[in-house]
Short mmCIF file of C-alpha atoms in Angstrom, two decimals:
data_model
loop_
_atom_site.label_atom_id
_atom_site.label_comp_id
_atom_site.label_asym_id
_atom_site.label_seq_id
_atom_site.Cartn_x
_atom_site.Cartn_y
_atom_site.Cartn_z
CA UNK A 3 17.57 92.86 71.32
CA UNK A 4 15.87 90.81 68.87
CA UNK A 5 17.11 90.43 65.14
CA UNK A 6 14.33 92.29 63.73
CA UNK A 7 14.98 95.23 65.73
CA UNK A 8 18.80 94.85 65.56
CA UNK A 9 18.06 94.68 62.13
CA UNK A 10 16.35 97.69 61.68
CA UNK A 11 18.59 99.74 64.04
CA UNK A 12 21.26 98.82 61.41
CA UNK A 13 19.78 99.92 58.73
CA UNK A 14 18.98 103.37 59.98
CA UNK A 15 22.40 103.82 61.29
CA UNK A 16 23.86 102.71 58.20
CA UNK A 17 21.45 105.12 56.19
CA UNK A 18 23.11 107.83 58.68
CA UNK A 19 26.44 107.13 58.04
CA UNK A 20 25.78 106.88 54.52
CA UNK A 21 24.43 110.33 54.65
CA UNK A 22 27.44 111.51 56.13
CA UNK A 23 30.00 109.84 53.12
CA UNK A 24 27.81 111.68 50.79
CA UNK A 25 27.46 115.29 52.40
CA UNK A 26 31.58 115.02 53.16
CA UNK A 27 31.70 113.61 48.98
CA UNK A 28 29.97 116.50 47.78
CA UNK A 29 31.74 119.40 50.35
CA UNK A 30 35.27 117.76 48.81
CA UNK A 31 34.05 117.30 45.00
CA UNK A 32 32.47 120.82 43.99
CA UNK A 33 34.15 120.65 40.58
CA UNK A 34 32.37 117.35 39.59
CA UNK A 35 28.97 118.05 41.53
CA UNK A 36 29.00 121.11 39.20
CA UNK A 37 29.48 119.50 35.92
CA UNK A 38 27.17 116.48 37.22
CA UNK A 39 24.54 119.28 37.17
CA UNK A 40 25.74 120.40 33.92
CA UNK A 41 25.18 117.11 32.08
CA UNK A 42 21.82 116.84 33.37
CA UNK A 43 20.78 118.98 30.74
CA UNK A 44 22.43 117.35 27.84
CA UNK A 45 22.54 113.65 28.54
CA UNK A 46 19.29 111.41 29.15
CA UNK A 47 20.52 110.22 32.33
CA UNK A 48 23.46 113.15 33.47
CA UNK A 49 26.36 111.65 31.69
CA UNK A 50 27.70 109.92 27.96
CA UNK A 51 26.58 106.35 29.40
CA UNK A 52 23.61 105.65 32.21
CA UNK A 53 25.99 103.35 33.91
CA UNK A 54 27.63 106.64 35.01
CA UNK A 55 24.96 107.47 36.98
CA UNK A 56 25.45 104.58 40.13
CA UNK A 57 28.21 105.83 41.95
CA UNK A 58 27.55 106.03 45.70
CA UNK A 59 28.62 109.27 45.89
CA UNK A 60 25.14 110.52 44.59
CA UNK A 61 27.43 111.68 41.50
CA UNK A 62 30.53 110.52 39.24
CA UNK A 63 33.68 112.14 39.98
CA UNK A 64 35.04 113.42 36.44
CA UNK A 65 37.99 112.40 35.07
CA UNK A 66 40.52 114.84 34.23
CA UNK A 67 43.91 112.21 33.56
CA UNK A 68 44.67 107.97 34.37
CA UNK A 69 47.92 106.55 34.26
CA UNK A 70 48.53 102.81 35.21
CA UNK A 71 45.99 101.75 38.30
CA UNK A 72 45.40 105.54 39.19
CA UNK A 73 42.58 108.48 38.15
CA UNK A 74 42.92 111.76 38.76
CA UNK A 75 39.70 113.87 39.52
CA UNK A 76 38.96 117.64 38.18
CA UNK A 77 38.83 118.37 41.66
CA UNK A 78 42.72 116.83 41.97
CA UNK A 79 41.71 114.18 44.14
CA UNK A 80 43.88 111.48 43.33
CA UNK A 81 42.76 107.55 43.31
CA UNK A 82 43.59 104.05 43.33
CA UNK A 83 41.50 102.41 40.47
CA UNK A 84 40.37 99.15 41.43
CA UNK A 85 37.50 99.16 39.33
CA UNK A 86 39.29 99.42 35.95
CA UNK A 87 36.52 100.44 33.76
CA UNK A 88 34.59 97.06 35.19
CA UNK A 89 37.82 95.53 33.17
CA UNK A 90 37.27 97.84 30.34
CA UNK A 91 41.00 99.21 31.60
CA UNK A 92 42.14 95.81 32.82
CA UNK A 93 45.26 96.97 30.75
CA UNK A 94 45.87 99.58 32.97
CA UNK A 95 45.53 102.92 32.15
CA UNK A 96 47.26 104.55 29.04
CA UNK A 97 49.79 101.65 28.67
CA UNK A 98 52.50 102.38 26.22
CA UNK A 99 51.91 99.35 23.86
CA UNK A 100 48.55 100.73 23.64
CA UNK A 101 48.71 103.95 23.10
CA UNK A 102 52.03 103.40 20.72
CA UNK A 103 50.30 101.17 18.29
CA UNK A 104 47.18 103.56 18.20
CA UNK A 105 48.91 106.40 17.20
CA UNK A 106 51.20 104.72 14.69
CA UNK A 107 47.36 103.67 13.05
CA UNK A 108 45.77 106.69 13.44
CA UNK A 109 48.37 108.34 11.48
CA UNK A 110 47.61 105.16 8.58
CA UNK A 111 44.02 105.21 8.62
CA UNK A 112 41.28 104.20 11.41
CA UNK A 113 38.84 102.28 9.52
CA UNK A 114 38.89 101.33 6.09
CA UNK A 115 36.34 97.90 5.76
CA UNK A 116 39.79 96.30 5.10
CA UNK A 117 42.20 94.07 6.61
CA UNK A 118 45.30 94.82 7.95
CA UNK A 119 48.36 92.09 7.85
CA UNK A 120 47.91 92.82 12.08
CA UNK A 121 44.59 91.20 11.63
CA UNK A 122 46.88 87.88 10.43
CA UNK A 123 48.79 87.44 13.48
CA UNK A 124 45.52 88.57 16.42
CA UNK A 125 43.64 85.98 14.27
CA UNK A 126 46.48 83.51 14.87
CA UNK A 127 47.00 84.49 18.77
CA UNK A 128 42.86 83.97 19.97
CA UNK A 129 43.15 80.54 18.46
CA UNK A 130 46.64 79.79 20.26
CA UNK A 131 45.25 81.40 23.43
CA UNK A 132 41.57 80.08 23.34
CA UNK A 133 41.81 77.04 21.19
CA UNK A 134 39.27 77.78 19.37
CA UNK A 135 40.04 77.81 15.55
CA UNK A 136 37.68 80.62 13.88
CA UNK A 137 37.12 84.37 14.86
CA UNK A 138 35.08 86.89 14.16
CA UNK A 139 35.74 90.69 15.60
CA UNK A 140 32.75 93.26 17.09
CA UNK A 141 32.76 96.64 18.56
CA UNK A 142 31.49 95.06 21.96
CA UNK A 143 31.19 91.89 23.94
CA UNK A 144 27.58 92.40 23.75
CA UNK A 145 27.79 92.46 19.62
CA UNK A 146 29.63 89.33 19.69
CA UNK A 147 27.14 87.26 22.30
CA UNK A 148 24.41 88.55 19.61
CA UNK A 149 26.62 87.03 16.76
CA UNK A 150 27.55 83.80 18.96
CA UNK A 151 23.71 83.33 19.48
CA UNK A 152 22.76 83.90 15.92
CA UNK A 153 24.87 81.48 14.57
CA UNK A 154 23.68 79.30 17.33
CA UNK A 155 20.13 79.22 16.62
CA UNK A 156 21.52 79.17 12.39
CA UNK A 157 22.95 75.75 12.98
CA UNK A 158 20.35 73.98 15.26
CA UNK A 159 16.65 75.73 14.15
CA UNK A 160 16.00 75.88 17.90
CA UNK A 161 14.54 79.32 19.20
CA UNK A 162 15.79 79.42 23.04
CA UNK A 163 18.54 80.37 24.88
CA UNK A 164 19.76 79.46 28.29
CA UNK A 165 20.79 81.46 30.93
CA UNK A 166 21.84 81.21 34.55
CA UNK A 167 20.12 83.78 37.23
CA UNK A 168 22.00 86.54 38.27
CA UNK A 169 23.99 87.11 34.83
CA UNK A 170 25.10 89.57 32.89
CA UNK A 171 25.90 89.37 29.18
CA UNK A 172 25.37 93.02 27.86
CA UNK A 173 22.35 94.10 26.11
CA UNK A 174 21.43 90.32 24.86
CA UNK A 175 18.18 90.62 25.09
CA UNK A 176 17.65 86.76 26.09
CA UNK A 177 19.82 87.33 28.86
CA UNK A 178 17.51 89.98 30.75
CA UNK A 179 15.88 87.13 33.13
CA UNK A 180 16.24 85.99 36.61
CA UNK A 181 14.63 83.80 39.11
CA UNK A 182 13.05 85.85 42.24
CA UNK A 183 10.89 84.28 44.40
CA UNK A 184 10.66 81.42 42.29
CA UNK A 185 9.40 83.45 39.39
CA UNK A 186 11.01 84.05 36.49
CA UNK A 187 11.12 87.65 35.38
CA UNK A 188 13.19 90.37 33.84
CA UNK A 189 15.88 92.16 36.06
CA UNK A 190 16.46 95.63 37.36
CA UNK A 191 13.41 96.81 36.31
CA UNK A 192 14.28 96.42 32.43
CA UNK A 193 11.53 96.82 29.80
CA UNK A 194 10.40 93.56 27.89
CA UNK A 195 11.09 95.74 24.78
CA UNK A 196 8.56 93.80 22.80
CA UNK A 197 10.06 90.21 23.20
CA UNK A 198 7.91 87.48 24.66
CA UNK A 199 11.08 86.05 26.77
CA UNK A 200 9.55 83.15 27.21
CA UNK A 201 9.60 82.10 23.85
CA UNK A 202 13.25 82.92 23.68
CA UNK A 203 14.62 82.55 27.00
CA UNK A 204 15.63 79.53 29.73
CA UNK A 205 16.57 80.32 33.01
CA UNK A 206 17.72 78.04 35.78
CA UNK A 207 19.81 78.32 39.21
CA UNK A 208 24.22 78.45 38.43
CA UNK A 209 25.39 75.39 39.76
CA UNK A 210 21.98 73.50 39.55
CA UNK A 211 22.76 70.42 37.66
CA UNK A 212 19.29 68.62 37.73
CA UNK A 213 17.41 72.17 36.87
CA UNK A 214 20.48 72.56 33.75
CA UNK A 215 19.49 68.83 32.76
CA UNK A 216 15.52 69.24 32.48
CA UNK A 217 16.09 72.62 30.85
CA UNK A 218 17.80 71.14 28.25
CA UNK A 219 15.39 68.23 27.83
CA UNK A 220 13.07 69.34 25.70
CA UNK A 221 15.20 69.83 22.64
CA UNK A 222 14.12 73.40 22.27
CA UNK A 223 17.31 75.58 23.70
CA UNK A 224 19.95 76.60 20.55
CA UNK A 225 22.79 77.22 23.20
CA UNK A 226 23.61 77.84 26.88
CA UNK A 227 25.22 81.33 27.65
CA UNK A 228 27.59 81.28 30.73
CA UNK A 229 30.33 82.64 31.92
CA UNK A 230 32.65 80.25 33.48
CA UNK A 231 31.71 81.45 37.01
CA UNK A 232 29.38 83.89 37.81
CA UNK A 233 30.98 87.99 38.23
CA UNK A 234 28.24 90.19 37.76
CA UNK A 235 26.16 89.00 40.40
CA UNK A 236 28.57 89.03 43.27
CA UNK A 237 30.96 86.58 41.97
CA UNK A 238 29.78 83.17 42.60
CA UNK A 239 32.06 80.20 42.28
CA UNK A 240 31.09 77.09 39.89
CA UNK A 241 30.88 74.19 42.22
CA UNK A 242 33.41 71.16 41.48
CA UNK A 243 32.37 68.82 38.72
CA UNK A 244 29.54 71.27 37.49
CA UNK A 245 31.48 72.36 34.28
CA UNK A 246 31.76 68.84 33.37
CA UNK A 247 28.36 68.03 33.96
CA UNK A 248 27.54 70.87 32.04
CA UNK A 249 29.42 70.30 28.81
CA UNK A 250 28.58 66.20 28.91
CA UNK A 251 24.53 68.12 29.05
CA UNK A 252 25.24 70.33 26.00
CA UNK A 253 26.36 67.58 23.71
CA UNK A 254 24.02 65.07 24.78
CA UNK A 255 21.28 67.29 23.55
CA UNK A 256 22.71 69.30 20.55
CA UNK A 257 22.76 72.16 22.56
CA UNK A 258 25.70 74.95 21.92
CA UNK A 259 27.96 75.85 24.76
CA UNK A 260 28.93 79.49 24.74
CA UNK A 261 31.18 80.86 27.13
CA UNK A 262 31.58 84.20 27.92
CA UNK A 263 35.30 85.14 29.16
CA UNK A 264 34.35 89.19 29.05
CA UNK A 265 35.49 89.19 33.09
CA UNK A 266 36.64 85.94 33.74
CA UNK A 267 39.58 86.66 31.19
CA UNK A 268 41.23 88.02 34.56
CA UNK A 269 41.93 84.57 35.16
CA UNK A 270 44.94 84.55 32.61
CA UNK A 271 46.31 85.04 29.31
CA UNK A 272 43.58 81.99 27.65
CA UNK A 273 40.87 82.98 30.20
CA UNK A 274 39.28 80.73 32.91
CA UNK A 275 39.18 78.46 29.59
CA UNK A 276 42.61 77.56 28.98
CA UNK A 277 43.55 77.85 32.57
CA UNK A 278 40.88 74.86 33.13
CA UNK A 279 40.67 73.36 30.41
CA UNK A 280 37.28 73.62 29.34
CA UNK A 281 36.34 73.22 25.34
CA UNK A 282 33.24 75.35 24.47
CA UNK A 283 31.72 75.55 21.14
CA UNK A 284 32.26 78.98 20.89
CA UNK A 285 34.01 81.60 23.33
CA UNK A 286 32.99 85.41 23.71
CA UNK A 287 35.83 88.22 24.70
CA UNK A 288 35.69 91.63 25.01
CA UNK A 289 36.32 94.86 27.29
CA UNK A 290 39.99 94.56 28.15
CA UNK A 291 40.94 92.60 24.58
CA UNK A 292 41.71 95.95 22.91
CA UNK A 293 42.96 98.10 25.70
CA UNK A 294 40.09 99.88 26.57
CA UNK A 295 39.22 100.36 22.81
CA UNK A 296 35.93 99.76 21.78
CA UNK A 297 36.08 95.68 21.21
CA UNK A 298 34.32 92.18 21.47
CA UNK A 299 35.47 88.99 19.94
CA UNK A 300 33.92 85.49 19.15
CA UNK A 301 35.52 82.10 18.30
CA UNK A 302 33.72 78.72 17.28
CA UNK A 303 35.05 75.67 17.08
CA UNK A 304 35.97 73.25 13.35
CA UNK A 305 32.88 71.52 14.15
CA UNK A 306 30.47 74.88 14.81
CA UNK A 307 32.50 76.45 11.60
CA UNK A 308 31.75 73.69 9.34
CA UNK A 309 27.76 73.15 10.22
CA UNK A 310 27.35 76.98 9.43
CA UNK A 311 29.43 76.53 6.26
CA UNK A 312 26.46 74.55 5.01
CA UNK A 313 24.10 77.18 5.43
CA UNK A 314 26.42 80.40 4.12
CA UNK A 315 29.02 78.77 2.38
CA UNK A 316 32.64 80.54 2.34
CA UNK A 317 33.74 82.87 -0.02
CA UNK A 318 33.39 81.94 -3.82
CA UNK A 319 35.71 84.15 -5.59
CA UNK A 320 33.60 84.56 -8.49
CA UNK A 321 29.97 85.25 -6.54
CA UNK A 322 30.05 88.63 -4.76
CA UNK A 323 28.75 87.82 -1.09
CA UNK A 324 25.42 89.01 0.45
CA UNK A 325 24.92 87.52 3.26
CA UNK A 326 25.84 89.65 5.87
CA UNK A 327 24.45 87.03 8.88
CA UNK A 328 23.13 89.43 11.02
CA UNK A 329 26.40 90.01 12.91
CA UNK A 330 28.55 92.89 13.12
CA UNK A 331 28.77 96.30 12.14
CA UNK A 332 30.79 99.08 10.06
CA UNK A 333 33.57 99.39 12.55
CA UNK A 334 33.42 96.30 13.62
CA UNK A 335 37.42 94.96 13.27
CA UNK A 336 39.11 98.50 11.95
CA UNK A 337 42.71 98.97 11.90
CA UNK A 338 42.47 101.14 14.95
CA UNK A 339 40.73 98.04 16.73
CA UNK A 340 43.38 95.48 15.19
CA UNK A 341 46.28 97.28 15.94
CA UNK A 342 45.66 97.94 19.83
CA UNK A 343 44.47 94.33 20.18
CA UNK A 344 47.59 93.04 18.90
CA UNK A 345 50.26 95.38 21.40
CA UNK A 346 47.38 93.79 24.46
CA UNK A 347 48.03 90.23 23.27
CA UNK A 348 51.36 90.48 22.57
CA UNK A 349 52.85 93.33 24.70
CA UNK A 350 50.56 93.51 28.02
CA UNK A 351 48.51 90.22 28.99
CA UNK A 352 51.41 88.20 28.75
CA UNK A 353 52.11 85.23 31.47
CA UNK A 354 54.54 87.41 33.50
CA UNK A 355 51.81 89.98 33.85
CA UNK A 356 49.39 87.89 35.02
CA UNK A 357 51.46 86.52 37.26
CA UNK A 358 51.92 90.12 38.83
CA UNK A 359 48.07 90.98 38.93
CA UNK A 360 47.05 87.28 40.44
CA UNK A 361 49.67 88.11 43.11
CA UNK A 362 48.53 91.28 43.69
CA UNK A 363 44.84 90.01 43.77
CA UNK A 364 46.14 87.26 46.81
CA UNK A 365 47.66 90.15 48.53
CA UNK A 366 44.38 92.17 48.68
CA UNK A 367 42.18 89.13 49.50
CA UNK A 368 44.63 88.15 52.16
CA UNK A 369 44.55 91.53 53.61
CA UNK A 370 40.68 91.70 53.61
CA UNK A 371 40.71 88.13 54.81
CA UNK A 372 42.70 89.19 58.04
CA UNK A 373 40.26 91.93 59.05
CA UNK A 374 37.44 89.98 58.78
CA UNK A 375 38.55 87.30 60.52
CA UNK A 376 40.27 89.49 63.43
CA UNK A 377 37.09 91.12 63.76
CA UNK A 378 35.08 87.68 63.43
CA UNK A 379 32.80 89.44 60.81
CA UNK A 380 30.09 87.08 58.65
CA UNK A 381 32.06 88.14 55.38
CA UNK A 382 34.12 86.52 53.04
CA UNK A 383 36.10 87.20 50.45
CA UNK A 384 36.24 85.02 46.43
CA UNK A 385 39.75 85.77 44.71
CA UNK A 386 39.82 83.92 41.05
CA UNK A 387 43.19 85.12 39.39
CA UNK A 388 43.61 88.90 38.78
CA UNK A 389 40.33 89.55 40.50
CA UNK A 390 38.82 89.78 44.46
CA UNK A 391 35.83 90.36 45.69
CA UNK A 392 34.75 90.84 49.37
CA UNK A 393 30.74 90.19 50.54
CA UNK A 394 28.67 90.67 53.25
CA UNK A 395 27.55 86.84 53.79
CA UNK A 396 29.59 84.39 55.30
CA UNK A 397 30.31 82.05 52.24
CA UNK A 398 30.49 82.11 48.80
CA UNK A 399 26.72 81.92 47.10
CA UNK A 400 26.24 78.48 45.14
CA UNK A 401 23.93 81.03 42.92
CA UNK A 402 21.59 83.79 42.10
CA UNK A 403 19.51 83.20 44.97
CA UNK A 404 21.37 82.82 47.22
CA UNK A 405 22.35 86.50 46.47
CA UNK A 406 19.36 87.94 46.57
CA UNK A 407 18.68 86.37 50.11
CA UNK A 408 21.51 87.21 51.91
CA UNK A 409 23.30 90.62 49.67
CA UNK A 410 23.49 93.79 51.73
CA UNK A 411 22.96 96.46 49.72
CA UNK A 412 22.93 99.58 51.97
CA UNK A 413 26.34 98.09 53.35
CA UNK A 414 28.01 98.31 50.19
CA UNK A 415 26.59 101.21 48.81
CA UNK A 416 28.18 102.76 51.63
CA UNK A 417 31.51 100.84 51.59
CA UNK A 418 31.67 102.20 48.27
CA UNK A 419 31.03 105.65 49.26
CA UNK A 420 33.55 105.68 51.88
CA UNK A 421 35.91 104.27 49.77
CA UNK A 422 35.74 107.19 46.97
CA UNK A 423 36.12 109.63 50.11
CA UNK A 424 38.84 108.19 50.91
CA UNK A 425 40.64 107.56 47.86
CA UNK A 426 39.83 104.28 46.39
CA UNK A 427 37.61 103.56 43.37
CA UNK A 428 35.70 100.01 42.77
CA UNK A 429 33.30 99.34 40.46
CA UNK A 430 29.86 100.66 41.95
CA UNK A 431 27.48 97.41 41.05
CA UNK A 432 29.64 95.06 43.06
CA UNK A 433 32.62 95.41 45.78
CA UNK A 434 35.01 93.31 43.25
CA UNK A 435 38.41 94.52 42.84
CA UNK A 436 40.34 94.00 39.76
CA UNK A 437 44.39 94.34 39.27
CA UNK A 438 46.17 96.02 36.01
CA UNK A 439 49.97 95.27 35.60
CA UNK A 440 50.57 98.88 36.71
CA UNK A 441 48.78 98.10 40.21
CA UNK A 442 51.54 98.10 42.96
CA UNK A 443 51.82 96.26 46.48
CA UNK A 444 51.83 99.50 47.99
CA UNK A 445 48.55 100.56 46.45
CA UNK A 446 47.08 97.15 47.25
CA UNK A 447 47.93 98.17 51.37
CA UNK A 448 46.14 101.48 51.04
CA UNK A 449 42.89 99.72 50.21
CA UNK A 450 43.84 97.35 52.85
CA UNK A 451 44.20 100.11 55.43
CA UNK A 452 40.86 102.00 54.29
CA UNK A 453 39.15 98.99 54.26
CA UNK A 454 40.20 98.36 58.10
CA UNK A 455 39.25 101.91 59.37
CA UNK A 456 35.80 100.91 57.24
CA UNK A 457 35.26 98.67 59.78
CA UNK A 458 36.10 100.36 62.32
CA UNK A 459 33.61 103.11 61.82
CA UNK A 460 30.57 100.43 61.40
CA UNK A 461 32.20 99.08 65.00
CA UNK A 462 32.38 102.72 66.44
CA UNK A 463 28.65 103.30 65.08
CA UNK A 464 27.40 100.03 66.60
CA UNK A 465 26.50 98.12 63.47
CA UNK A 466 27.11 94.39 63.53
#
C-alpha cells in the first residue's frame, strides 16, 4: 500500500472511530448535552468563555464540584484533571490555603483601590522568587504582557514587537502572527482587528538564531516576547545555547527581553527562570499565581525601573498623580487577589510541592514512554518539570514549523475524546498533561492504563 493511500485509509478510520467516542460521549453525558443546548441561547459561542467550546466531545461536560486533581460532572461522571484549567488550577482544585485566605478577605472587603499589608510580603516573595526587583499586579497574564510591552516601547521609542511562531501570549494583539508556508500571517483564523501587524509585529522561527539576529538588526523591535520554551504550540524545547544567544542579541541591540512564565512556571517555585538561571528585563506570571483567581503579574528589572522613572517619575507626595500608563485596571491587585496569591506563594508552590508534581510528571512520561516504545510507535513524549506532553511525531519540534508539518490533528482530537469517555480530562488544544500537588501516583497509572488500551484500539482498527 502506498503512503498516500495508507494515509488516507487512516484518516477515514480515524474519522470513524472518532465518530464512535462522540456518539458513546453524548449517550453517557445527557445532563451536559442538555445544558450545552441551553447555553446556546444565551452565550455567543454556547458557554461563559469561547474556549469552552473545543472539547472533543462535540460539547463541555459541566462542572458540578473539583477537589484536588479531580472534577465531577452533572452527569456524576467522575475525572482525573490533567488539564488543570490549562494551569489556571495548577494549585489543585479548592486547596485549603486558598480557599482559607479568600474567605477570611471576603469577609474584610474584596476590592477597595487600596493596599493591603499582604501586598508587602507577595511584593517581597516575586522578587525573591524571580529576581526581579519591581512588580506590578493585573487581572490576567494577558493584562500584564500589554503592560510589559507598553513600558517597553515607553523606554526605547521603538514600535515593534517580536514574537516566535507558534506562540501564545493571550489577547496581545502583536502576538497574533505565525509563519505558514513561509508567509507571515495571523493565526487561527483571528481578525486583524484594525492593526496593520506589520507595523507592530516581528516574527521569526523558536530556536532560529540567525533569523532572531537579523530581526533584531534593524533597531526597530521595543522587546522580544517569549516564553522560555514553547507550550502552546505543542511544547517545543529551546535548543542548548539558544537562550544565551538570545539574551547576548537583546542587549546588543537595546532590545527588551520579556519572558513569559504563564505555563512554564510548572517548572518550579521561580519558574523556568530561576531554575536556569536566565535574567530577563522583565518577567510575566499569571494563571496559577493566585489559585485560580483572576491574576497576572509583571516584574522589571533596577535598570528597566529606572529608564521609565525618567519618563513618569515616582510618586511626589505633594503632586497628585495622573498618569495612569496605560496599564491595569480597577481590580487589578484587590485584597481578594492579594490575599490568595500570598497562601499560593507561601502555602502551596513551595519546593516540596514541586518536587511531588515533577515526580509525578516523570512517572506519567515514563509510563507513556514505555507504550510507545513497546509498540515502536513514531511518538514521543517532552516532560519539563510539573508538566508532560505526548505527540504524534517522532521527536521533539525545533519550532513552529515543524509543527505544522508533522502535528496530527484528527489523532488527538480523538485521543482526547477517548480520554473524556473514559475518565481523564486534558486540556483540548494540546495533549499536555499538567500535575497539582493533590495529583496522586495512582491517578497518574489510570491515565497510563487508558492511554495503553488507546493504543490498542488504533492497533485493533488498523491505524499505524
Amino acid at each position: 500500500m502506498t503512503l498516500a493511500a495508507r494515509t488516507d485509509r487512516n484518516t477515514a478510520t480515524i474519522a470513524e472511530l472518532l465518530d464512535r467516542e462522540q456518539e458513546r460521549f453524548l449517550l453517557t453525558h445527557p445532563r451536559s448535552a442538555e445544558a450545552w443546548e441551553e447555553g446556546q441561547r444565551h452565550f455567543l459561542y454556547g458557554g461563559p468563555s469561547h474556549w469552552m467550546r473545543r472539547w472533543a466531545g462535540g460539547f463541555p461536560v459541566y462542572a458540578a464540584e473539583a477537589k484536588g486533581a479531580h472534577i465531577r460532572d452533572i452527569d456524576g461522571h467522575d475525572y482525573v484533571d490533567f488539564a488543570l484549567g490549562d494551569t489556571g488550577g495548577m494549585c489543585g482544585h479548592a486547596p485549603k490555603a486558598v480557599t482559607r485566605a479568600a474567605l477570611k478577605q471576603l469577609q474584610n472587603g474584596t476590592t477597595m483601590m487600596l493596599p493591603t499589608e499582604d501586598s508587602l510580603w507577595v511584593g517581597a516573595e516575586l522578587s525573591r522568587r524571580f529576581g526581579l526587583p519591581y512588580w506590578t499586579l493585573t487581572t490576567s497574564a494577558t493584562d500584564a504582557n500589554r503592560g510589559a510591552i507598553r513600558i517597553a516601547r515607553m523606554i526605547t521609542g521603538r514600535p515593534k514587537v517580536l514574537v516566535f511562531s507558534g506562540c501564545y501570549h493571550g489577547g496581545v494583539e502583536e502576538a497574533h502572527v505565525e509563519i505558514r508556508d513561509g508567509k507571515v500571517g495571523l493565526r487561527n483564523m483571528i481578525h486583524p482587528n484594525g492593526v496593520d501587524h506589520s507595523t507592530v509585529s516581528r516574527v521569526v522561527e523558536f530556536n532560529d538564531v540567525q533569523a532572531l539576529e537579523q530581526a533584531l538588526s534593524a533597531g526597530d523591535v521595543a522587546c522580544v516576547l517569549t516564553e522560555p520554551l514553547m507550550t502552546n504550540f505543542g511544547m517545543i524545547p529551546v535548543a542548548d545555547g539558544f537562550h544565551a544567544a538570545l539574551r547576548e542579541i537583546t542587549r546588543r541591540t537595546g532590545t527588551v527581553l520579556i519572558i513569559d512564565e504563564t505555563h512554564t512556571i510548572s517548572s518550579g517555585p521561580g519558574g523556568y527562570t530561576s531554575q536556569h538561571g536566565l535574567e530577563p528585563d522583565m518577567l510575566v506570571a499569571g494563571k496559577a499565581i493566585a489559585g485560580g483567581i483572576p491574576a497576572g503579574v509583571f516584574g522589571v528589572s533596577q535598570e528597566i525601573a529606572e529608564r521609565l522613572w525618567t519618563i513618569v517619575p515616582k510618586v511626589n507626595p505633594r503632586v497628585r498623580q495622573s498618569a495612569h500608563l496605560g496599564i491595569g485596571g480597577t481590580l487589578a491587585g484587590n485584597a481578594l487577589t492579594v490575599a490568595t496569591m500570598r497562601a499560593v506563594l507561601e502555602e502551596i508552590l513551595t519546593p516540596a510541592n514541586f518536587e511531588l508534581m515533577a515526580a509525578n510528571a516523570t512517572r506519567l512520561a515514563e509510563g507513556a514512554r514505555n507504550i510507545i516504545k513497546a509498540r515502536e510507535l513514531p511518538w514521543h513524549v517532552t516532560q519539563i518539570g510539573a508538566r508532560a506532553e505526548i505527540m504524534f511525531m517522532p521527536k521533539p519540534p525545533r519550532n513552529g514549523a515543524e509543527v505544522i508539518a508533522s502535528r496530527r490533528g484528527d489523532l488527538e482530537t480523538l485521543l482526547h475524546a477517548y480520554y473524556m469517555n473514559e475518565g481523564i480530562l486534558v486540556t483540548p488544544f494540546h495533549t499536555m498533561f499538567l500535575m497539582c500537588p493533590a495529583t496522586t501516583a495512582e491517578q497518574v497509572d489510570r491515565h497510563t492504563e487508558v492511554f495503553g488500551r488507546f493504543v490498542d484500539l488504533l492497533a485493533d482498527a488498523g491505524v499505524s
